[in-house]
Every structure is written in structure tokens, then in C-alpha cells.
PDB file of C-alpha atoms in Angstrom:
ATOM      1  CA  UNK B 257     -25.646  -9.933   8.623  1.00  0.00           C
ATOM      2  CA  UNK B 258     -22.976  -8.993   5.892  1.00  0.00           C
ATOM      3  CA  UNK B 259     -22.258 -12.411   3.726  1.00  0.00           C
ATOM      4  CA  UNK B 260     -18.128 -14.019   3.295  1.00  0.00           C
ATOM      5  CA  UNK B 261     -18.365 -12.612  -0.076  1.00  0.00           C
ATOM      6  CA  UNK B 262     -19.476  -9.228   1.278  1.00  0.00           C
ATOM      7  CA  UNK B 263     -16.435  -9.155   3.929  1.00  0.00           C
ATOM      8  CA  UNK B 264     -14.009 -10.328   0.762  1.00  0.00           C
ATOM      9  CA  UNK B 265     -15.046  -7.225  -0.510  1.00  0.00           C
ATOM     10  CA  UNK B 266     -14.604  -5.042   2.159  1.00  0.00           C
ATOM     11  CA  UNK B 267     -11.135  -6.727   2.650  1.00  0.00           C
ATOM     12  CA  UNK B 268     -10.743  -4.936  -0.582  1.00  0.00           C
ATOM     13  CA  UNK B 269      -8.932  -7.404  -2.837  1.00  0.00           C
ATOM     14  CA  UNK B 270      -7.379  -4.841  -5.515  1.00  0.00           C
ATOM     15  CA  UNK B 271      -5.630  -3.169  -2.656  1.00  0.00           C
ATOM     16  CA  UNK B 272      -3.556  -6.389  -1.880  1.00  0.00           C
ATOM     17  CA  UNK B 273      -0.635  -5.632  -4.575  1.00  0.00           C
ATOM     18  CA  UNK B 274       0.425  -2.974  -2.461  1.00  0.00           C
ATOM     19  CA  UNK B 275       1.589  -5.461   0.639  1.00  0.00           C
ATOM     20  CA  UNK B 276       2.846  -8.401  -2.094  1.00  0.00           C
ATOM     21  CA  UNK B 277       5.036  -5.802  -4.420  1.00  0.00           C
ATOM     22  CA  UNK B 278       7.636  -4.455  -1.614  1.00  0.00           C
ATOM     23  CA  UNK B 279       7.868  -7.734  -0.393  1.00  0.00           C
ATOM     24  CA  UNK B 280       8.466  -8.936  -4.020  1.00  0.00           C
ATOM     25  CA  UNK B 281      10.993  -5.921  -4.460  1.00  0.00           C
ATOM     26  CA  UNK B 282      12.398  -6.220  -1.054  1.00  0.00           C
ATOM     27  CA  UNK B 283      13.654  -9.962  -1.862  1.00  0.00           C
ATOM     28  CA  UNK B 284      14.736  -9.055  -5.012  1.00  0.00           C
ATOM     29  CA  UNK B 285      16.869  -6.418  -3.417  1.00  0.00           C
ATOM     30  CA  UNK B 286      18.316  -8.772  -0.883  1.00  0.00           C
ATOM     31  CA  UNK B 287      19.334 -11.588  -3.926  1.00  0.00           C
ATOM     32  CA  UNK B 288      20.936  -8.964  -5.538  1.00  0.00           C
ATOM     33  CA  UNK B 289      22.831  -8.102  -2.345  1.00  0.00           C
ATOM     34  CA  UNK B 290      23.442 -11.153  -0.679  1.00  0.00           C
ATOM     35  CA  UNK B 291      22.582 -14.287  -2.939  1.00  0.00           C
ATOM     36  CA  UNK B 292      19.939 -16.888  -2.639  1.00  0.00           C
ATOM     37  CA  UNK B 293      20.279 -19.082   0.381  1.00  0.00           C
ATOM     38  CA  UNK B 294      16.874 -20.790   0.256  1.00  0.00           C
ATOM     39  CA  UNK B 295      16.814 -21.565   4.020  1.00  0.00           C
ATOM     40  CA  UNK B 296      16.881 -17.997   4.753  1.00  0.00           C
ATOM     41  CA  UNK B 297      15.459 -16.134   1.927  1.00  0.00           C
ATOM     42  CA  UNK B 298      12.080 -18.030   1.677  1.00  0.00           C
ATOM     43  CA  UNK B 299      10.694 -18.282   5.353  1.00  0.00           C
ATOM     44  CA  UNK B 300      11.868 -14.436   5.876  1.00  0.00           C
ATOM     45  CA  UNK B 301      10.180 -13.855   2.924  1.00  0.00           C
ATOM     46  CA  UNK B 302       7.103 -15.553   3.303  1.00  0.00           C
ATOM     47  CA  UNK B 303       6.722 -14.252   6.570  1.00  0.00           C
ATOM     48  CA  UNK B 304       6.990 -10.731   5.595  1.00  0.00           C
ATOM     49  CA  UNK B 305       4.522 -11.417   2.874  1.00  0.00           C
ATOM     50  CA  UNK B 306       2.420 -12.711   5.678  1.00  0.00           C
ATOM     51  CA  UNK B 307       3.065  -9.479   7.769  1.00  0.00           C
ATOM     52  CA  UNK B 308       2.071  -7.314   4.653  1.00  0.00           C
ATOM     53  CA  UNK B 309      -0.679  -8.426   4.062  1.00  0.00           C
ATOM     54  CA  UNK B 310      -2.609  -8.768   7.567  1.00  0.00           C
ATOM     55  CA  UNK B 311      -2.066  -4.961   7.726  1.00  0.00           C
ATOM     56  CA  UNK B 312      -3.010  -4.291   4.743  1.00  0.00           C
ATOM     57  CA  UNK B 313      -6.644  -5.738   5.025  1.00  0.00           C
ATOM     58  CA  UNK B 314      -6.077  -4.896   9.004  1.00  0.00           C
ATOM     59  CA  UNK B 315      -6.096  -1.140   7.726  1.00  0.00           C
ATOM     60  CA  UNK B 316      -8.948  -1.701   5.077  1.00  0.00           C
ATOM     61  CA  UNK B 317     -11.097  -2.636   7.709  1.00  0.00           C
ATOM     62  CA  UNK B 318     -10.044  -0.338  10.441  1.00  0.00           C
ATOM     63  CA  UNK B 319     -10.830   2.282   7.363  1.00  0.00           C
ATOM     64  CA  UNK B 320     -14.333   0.642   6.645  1.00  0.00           C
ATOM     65  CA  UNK B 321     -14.919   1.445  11.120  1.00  0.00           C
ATOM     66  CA  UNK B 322     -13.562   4.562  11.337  1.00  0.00           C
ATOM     67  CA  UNK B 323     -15.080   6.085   8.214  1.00  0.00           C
ATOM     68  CA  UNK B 324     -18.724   4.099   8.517  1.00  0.00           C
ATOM     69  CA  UNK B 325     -19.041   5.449  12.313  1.00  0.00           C
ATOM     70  CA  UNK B 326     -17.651   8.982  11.472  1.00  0.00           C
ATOM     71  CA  UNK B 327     -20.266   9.076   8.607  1.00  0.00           C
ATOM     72  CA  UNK B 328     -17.924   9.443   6.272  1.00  0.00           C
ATOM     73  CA  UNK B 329     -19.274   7.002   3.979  1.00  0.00           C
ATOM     74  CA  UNK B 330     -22.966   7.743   4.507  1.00  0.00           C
ATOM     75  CA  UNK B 331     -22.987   8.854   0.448  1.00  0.00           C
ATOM     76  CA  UNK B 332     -20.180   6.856  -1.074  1.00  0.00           C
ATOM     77  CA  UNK B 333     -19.232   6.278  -4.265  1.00  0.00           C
ATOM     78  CA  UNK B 334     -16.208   3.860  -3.860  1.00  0.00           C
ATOM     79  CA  UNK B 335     -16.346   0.162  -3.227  1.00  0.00           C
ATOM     80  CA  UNK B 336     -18.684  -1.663  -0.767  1.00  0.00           C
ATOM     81  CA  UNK B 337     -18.180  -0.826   3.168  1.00  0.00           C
ATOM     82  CA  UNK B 338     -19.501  -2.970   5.947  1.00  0.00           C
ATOM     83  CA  UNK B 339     -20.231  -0.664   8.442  1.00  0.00           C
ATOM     84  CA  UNK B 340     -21.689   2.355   5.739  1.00  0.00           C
ATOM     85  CA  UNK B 341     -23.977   0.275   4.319  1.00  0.00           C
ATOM     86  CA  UNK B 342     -25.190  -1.444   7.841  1.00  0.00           C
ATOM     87  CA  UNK B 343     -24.189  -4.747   6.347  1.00  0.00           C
ATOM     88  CA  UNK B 344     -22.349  -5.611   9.854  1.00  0.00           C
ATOM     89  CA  UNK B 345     -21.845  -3.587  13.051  1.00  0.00           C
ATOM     90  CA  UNK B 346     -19.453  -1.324  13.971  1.00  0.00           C
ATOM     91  CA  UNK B 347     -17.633  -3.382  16.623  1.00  0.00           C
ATOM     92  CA  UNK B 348     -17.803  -6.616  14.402  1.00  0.00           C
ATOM     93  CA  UNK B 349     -15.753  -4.431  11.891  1.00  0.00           C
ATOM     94  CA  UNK B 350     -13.584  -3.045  14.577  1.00  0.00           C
ATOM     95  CA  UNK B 351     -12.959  -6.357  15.856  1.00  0.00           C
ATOM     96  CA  UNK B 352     -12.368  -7.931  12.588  1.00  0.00           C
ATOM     97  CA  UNK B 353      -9.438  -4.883  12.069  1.00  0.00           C
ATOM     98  CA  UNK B 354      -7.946  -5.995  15.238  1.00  0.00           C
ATOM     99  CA  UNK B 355      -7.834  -9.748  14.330  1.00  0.00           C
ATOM    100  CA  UNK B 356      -5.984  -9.082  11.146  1.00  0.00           C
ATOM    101  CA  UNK B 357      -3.733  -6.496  12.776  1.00  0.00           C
ATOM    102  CA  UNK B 358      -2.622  -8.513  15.677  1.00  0.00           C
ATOM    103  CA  UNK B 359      -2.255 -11.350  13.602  1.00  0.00           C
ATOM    104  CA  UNK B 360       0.160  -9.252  11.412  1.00  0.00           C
ATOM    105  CA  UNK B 361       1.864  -7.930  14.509  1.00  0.00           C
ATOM    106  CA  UNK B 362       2.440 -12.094  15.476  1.00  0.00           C
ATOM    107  CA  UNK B 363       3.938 -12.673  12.166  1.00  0.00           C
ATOM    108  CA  UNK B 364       6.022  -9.828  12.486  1.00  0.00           C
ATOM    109  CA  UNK B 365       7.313 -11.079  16.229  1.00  0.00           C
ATOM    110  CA  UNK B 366       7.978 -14.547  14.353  1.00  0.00           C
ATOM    111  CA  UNK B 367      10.315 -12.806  11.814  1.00  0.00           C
ATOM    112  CA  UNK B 368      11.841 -10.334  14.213  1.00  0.00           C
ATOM    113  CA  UNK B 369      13.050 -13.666  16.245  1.00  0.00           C
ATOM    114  CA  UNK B 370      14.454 -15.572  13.385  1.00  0.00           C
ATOM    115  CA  UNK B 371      16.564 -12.435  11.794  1.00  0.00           C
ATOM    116  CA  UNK B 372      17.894 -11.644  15.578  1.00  0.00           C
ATOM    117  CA  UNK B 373      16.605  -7.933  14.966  1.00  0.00           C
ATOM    118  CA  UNK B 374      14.758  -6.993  18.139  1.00  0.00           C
ATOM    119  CA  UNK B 375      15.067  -3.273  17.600  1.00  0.00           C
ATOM    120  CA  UNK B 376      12.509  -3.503  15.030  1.00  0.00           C
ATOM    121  CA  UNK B 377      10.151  -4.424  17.320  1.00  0.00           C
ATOM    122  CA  UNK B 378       9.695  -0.177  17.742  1.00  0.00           C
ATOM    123  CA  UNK B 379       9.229  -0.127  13.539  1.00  0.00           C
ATOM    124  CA  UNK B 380       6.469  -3.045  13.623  1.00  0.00           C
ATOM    125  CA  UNK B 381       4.390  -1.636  16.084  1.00  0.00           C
ATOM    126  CA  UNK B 382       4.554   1.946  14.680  1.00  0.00           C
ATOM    127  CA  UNK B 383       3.475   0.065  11.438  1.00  0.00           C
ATOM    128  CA  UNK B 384       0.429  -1.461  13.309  1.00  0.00           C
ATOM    129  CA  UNK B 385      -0.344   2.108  15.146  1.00  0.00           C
ATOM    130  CA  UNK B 386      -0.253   4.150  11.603  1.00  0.00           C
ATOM    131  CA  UNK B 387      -2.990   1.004  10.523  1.00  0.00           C
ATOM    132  CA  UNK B 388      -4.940   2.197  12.957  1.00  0.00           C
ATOM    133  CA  UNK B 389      -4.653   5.780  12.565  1.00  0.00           C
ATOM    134  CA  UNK B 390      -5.100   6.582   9.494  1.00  0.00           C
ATOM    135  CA  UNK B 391      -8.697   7.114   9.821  1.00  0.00           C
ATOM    136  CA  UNK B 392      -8.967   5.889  13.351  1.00  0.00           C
ATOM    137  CA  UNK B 393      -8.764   7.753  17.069  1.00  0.00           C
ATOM    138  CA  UNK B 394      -9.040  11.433  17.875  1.00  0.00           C
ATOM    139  CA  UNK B 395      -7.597  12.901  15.107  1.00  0.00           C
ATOM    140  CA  UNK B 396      -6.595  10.397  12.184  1.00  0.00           C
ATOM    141  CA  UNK B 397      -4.044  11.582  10.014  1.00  0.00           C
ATOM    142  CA  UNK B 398      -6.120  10.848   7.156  1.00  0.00           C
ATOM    143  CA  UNK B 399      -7.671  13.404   7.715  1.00  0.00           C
ATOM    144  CA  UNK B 400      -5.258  15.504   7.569  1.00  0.00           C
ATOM    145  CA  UNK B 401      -3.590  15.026   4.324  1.00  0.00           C
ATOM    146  CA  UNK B 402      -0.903  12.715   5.542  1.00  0.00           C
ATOM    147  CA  UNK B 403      -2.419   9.542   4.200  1.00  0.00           C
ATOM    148  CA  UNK B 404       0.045   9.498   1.291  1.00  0.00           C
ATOM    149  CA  UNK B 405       3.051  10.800   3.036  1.00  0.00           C
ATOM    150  CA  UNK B 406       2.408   7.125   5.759  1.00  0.00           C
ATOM    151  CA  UNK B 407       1.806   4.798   3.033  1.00  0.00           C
ATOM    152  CA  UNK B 408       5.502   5.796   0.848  1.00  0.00           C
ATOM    153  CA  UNK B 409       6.601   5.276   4.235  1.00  0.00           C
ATOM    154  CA  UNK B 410       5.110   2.311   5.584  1.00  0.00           C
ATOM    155  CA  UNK B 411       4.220   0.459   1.959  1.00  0.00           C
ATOM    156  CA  UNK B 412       7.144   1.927   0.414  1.00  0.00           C
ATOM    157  CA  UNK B 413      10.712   2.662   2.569  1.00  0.00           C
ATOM    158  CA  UNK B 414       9.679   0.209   5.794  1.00  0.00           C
ATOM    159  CA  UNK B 415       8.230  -2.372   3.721  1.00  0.00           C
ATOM    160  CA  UNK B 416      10.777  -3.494   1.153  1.00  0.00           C
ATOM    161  CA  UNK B 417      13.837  -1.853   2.800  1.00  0.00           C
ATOM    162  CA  UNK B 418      12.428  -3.662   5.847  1.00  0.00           C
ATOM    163  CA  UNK B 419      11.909  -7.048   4.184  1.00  0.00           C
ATOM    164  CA  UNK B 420      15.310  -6.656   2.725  1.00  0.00           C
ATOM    165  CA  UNK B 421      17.093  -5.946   5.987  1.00  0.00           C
ATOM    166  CA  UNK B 422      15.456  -8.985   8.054  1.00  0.00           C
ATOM    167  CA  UNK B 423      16.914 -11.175   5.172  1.00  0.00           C
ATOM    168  CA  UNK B 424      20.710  -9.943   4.785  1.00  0.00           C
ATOM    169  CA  UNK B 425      20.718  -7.707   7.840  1.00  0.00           C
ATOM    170  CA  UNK B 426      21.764  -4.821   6.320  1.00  0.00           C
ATOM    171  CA  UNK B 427      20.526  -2.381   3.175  1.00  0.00           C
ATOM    172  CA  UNK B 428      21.531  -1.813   0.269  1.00  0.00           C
ATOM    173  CA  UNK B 429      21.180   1.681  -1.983  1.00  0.00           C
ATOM    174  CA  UNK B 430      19.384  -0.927  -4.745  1.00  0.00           C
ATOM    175  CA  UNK B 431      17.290  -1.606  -1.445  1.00  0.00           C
ATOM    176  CA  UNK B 432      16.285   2.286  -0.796  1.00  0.00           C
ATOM    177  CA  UNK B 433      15.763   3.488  -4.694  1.00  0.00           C
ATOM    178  CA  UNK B 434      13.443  -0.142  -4.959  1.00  0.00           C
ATOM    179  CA  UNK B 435      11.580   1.115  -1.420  1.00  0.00           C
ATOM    180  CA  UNK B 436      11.133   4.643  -2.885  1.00  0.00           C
ATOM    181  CA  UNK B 437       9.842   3.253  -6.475  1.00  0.00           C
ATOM    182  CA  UNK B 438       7.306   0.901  -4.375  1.00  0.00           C
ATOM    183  CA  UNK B 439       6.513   3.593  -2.145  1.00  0.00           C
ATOM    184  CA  UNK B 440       5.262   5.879  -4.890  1.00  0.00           C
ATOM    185  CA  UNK B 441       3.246   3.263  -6.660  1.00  0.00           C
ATOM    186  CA  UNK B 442       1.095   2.703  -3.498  1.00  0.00           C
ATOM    187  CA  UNK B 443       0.939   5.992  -3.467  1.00  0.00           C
ATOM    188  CA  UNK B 444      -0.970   6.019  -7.325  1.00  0.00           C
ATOM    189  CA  UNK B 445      -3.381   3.636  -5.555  1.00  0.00           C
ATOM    190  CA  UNK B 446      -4.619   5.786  -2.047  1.00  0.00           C
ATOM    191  CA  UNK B 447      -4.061   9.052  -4.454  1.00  0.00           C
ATOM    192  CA  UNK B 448      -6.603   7.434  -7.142  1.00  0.00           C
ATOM    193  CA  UNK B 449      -8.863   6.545  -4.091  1.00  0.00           C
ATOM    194  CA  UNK B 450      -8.625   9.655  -2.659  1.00  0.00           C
ATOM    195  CA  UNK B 451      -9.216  11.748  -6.447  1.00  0.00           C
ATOM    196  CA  UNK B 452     -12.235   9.356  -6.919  1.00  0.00           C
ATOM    197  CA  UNK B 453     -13.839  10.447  -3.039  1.00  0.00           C
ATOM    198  CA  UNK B 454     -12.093  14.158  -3.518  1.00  0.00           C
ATOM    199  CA  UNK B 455     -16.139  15.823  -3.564  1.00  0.00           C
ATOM    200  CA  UNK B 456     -17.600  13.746  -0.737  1.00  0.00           C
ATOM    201  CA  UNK B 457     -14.924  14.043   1.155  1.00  0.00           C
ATOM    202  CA  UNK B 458     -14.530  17.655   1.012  1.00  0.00           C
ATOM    203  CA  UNK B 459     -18.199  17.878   2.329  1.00  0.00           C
ATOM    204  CA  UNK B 460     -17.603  15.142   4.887  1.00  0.00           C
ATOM    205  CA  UNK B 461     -14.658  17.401   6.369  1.00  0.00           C
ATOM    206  CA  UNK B 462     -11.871  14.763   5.723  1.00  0.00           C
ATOM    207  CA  UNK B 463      -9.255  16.951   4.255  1.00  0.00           C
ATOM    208  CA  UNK B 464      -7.106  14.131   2.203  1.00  0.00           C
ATOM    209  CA  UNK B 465      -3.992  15.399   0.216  1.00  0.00           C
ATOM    210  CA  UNK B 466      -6.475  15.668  -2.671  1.00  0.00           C
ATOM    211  CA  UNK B 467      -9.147  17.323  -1.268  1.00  0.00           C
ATOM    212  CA  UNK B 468      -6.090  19.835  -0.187  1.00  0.00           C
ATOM    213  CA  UNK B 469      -4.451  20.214  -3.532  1.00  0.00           C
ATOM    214  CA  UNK B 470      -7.534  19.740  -5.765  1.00  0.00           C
ATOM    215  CA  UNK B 471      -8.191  18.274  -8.829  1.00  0.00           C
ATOM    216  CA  UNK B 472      -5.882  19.565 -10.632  1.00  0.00           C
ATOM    217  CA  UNK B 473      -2.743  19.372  -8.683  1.00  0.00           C
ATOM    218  CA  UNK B 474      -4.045  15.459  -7.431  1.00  0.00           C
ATOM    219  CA  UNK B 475      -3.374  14.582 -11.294  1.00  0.00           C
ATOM    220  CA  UNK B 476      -0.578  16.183 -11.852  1.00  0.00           C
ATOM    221  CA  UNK B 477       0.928  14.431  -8.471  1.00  0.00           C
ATOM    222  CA  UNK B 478      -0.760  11.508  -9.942  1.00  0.00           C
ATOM    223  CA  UNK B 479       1.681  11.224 -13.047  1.00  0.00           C
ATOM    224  CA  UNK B 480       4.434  11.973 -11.289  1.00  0.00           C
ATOM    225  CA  UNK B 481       4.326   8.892  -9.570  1.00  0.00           C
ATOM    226  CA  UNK B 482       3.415   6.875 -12.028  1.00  0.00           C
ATOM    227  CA  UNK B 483       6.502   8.242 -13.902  1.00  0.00           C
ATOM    228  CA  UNK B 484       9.142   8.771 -11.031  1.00  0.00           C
ATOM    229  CA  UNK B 485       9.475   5.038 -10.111  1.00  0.00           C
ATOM    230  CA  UNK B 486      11.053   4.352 -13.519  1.00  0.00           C
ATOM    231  CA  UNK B 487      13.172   6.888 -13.879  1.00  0.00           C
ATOM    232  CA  UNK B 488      14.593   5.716 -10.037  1.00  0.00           C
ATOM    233  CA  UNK B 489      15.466   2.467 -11.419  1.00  0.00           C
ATOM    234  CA  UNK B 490      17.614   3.415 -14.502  1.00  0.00           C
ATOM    235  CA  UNK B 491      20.751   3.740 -11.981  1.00  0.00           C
ATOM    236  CA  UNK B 492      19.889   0.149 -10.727  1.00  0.00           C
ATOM    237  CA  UNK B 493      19.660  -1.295 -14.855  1.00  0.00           C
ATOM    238  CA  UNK B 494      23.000   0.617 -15.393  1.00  0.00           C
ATOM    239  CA  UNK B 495      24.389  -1.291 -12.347  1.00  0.00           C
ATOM    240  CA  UNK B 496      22.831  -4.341 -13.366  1.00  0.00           C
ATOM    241  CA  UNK B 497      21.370  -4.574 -16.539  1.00  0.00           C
ATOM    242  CA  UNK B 498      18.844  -7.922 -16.248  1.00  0.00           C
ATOM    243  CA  UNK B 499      16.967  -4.700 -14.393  1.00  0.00           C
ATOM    244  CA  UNK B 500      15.719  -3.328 -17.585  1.00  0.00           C
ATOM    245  CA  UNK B 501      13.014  -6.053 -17.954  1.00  0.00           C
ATOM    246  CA  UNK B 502      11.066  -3.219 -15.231  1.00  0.00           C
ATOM    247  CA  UNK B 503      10.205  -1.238 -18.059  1.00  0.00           C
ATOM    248  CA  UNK B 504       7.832  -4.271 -19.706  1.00  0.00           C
ATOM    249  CA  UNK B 505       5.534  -2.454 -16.794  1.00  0.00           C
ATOM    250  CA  UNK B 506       5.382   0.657 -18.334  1.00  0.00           C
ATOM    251  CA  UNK B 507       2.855  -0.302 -20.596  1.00  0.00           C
ATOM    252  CA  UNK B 508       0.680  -0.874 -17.736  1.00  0.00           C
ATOM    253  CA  UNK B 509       0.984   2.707 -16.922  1.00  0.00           C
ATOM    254  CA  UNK B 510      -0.061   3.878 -20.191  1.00  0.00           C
ATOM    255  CA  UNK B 511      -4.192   2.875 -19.280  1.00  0.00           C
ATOM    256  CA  UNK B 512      -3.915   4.973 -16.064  1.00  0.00           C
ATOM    257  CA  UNK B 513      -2.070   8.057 -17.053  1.00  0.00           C
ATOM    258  CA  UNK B 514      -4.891   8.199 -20.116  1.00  0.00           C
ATOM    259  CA  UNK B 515      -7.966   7.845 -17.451  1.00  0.00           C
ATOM    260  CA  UNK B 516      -6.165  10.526 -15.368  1.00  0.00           C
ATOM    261  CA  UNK B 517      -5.267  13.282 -17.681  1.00  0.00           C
ATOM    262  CA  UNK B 518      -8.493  12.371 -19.433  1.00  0.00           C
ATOM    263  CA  UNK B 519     -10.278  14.009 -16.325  1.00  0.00           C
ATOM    264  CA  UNK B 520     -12.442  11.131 -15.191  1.00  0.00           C
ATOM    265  CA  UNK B 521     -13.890  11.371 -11.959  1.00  0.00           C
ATOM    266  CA  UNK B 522     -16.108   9.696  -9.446  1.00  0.00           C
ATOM    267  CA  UNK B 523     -17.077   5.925 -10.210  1.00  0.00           C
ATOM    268  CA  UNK B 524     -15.347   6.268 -13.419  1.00  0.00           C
ATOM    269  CA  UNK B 525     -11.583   6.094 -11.146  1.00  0.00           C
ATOM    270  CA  UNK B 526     -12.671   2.696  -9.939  1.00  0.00           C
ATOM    271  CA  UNK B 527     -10.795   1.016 -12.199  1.00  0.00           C
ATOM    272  CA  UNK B 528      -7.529   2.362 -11.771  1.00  0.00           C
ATOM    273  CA  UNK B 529      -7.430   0.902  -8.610  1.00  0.00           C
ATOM    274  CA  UNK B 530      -7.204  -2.413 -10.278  1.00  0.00           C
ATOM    275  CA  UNK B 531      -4.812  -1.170 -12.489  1.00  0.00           C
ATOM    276  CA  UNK B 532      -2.617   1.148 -10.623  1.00  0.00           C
ATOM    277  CA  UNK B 533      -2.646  -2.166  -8.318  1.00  0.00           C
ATOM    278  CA  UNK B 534      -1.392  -4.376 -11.186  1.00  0.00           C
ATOM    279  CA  UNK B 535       1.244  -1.930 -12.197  1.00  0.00           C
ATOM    280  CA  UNK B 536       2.590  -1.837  -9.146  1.00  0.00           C
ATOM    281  CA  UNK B 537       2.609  -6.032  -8.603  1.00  0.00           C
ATOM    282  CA  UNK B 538       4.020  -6.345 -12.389  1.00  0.00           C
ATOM    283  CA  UNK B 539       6.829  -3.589 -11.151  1.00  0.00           C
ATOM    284  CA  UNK B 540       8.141  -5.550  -8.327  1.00  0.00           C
ATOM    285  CA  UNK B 541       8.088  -8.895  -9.707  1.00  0.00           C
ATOM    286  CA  UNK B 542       9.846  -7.834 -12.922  1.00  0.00           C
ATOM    287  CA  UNK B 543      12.152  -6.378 -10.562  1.00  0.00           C
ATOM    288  CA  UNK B 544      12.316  -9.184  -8.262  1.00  0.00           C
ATOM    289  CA  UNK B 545      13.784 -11.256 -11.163  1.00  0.00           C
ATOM    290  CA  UNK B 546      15.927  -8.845 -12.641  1.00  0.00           C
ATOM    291  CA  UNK B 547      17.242  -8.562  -9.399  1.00  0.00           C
ATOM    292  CA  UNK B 548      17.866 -12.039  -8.960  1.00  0.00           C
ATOM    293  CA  UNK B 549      19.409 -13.057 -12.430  1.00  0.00           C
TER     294      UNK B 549
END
């Protein structure tokens, strides 16, 4: 039976800045839009925060199911999984997924009635169904190459654009070029994943966007999103110049670009997670309070 500490770990902790930061970003967007109206801003907030973060262990788990029973992760390299290393059972894993899922999917119901925007209702559960599907069902788009492509949309455009519409109801262009920033850092993270699992993988059958573009073009995609969200926010500091405390985080990006134009590979990616993960939190709270000064 898989210890708490064992099913912390399969939560997978350093992927948690990618649900906090487009919240973070998101509310900055909507103070710059809108103004700070505490009885609004901080339950909407917190709720979203709430949202973001039961899917994103909801999907880490449904990943550790989907992968363990597909044998995916039968000769890993990455961080502990419940259900590859027999630590817990399939369905306990599955189950587990579902909790945190349908808890996030409550959440979200509990937001979508205070804004007054029932039409997202259609957004949330697609959110919940791509959490699944990503390695889960028939054919998981994982699998396919489209892991990326979901997670700029999901952690990236729904995320903060979404958190930043349930709080002012509308949003703004600060609102898309912050999504798109946030997007492509989450991206760094699953692409560093994805680099680090690119040869097992390829032998497993799961074609990720790595395993598709190879080494090669992975890092060079790599930098480009570790670059890109900068340059996107150099309208937003001309617009509103407290903005240019974002590029403090830049020196955060300096570690990662190093370990991936160095050529590291396998075990040696692990931690650029952590740090691809940081960058991406420092990002959005810089830009959370250059938003809201």
C-alpha cells in the first residue's frame, strides 16, 4: 500500500505552479482592467485557484492510471508513479483522479454561479474531459502529439483569460497576451517532461510532440518559449510601465535555457521541472503586481 508521502509525490508537487500562475496572471489582468473590489476579486479568485489546482493533480493522477496500465511507465525514468511501480492499484489511482477532478468541476460550478456565467459551464467540463484525455480513453491525445497544443490552451488562454473573465465579465487584450505568456510557460514544463521521457516513449509507442520533432527541434521549441513570453509582455510595460518588474524573472530562465542547449537528457532534465515551474510562478506574480500597481 503506497504511503501519504508516496501519493504527495505522485500528486507531483513541482507541477502545481502551472494551475497557481494563470490564476495569479489572470487577477492581475482583471485589477488592471477593472480595479480591486475585494468582495469580488478575492472569492473569484480563490475559487479559481481552487479549480486550478484540483485539475491539475486530477490530471497528474489520471496520467499516473493511464500510463501505469498502458505500460507506459514499466521503465521510467521520471518521478515516482503509483500505479508503475505497483505502489497502489490501478482503480485506487483512477479513483483518486476522479475525486480531485470532480472536486475541481464543484469548485468550478461554485464560481460559475457567483459570476452569473452559465455558458461556461461547456468550457469547464471540456477542461475536466481534456484532464482525462490526455493519456486516458481510446485514443489519448497525448499520444498523439497534442499534449502541448491542450495545455497553452487549457493552462494558458482558458485559465487566466478565464479567471479574468469570471471576475470583470469581460477580457481584456492585457488578459489574452498574459494567457498566451502563461500558456507557453506550461508549455516549458510538459515539453521538459516530455524531452526527459523522449527515448522511452518512442519505444513505448506514445508519440508526444517531442518524440515527433526530436531532440533537436524539442530544444529549439524549448527556448522559444522560454523567450516568447517576454517579448509578449513588452506591449503591456509600454502600456503600463509598473509591468517591467516581469523581467526580474528572466534570470530564472537563464538556469534552464543553459541545461537545455547544454544537451542534457534523461534524469539529468528533472530539475528543470522545478525550475521551469518556478519561472513560470515568479512570471505571474511579478505580473500580478505590476498589474495591480
Amino acid at each position: 500500500m503506497a504511503t501519504f508521502s508516496q501519493w504527495v509525490e505522485a500528486a507531483r508537487p513541482r507541477t502545481l505552479p502551472a494551475a497557481i500562475s494563470p490564476v495569479a496572471a489572470g487577477t492581475g489582468a482583471a485589477l488592471w482592467d477593472a480595479g480591486f473590489d475585494a468582495a469580488v476579486v478575492i472569492p473569484r479568485a480563490l475559487l479559481a485557484l481552487g479549480v486550478a489546482l484540483c485539475l491539475q493533480i486530477g490530471v497528474n493522477y489520471a496520467n499516473d492510471y493511464s500510463d501505469g496500465v498502458r505500460g507506459t511507465d514499466d521503465d521510467r525514468v521520471g518521478p515516482f508513479r503509483l500505479t508503475g511501480s505497483r505502489s497502489a492499484a490501478p482503480g485506487t489511482v483512477k479513483r483518486a483522479a476522479f475525486l480531485a477532478l470532480g472536486l475541481g468541476g464543484l469548485l468550478g460550478l461554485v464560481l460559475i454561479a457567483i459570476a452569473g456565467i452559465w455558458w461556461t459551464v461547456i468550457v469547464g467540463a471540456a477542461a475536466i474531459a481534456a484532464a482525462w484525455f490526455y493519456t486516458g480513453g481510446k485514443r489519448p491525445y497525448g499520444y498523439l502529439g497534442l499534449g502541448e497544443l491542450f495545455v497553452f490552451i487549457f493552462f494558458g488562454l482558458v485559465a487566466v483569460g478565464g479567471t479574468s473573465y469570471a471576475i470583470t465579465l469581460r477580457v481584456s487584450w492585457v488578459a489574452i497576451l498574459a494567457a498566451c505568456a502563461i500558456g507557453l510557460l506550461a508549455v516549458v514544463i510538459m515539453l521538459t517532461n516530455n524531452l526527459r521521457d523522449l527515448p522511452t516513449d518512442a519505444v513505448a509507442g506514445k508519440h508526444t510532440l517531442a518524440v515527433r520533432l526530436g531532440d533537436r527541434g524539442t530544444r529549439m521549441l524549448l527556448t522559444a518559449c522560454l523567450v516568447v513570453p517576454f517579448v509578449l509582455m513588452v506591449p503591456v510595460m509600454v502600456a503600463h510601465p509598473p509591468v517591467l518588474v516581469v523581467l526580474l524573472a528572466a534570470v530564472l530562465a537563464v538556469g534552464p535555457l543553459r541545461t537545455v542547449l547544454a544537451g542534457t537528457q534523461g534524469r539529468a532534465l528533472i530539475p528543470v521541472l522545478a525550475r521551469a515551474g518556478r519561472l513560470e510562478l515568479v512570471f505571474s506574480l511579478l505580473l500580478l503586481v505590476g498589474l495591480a500597481v
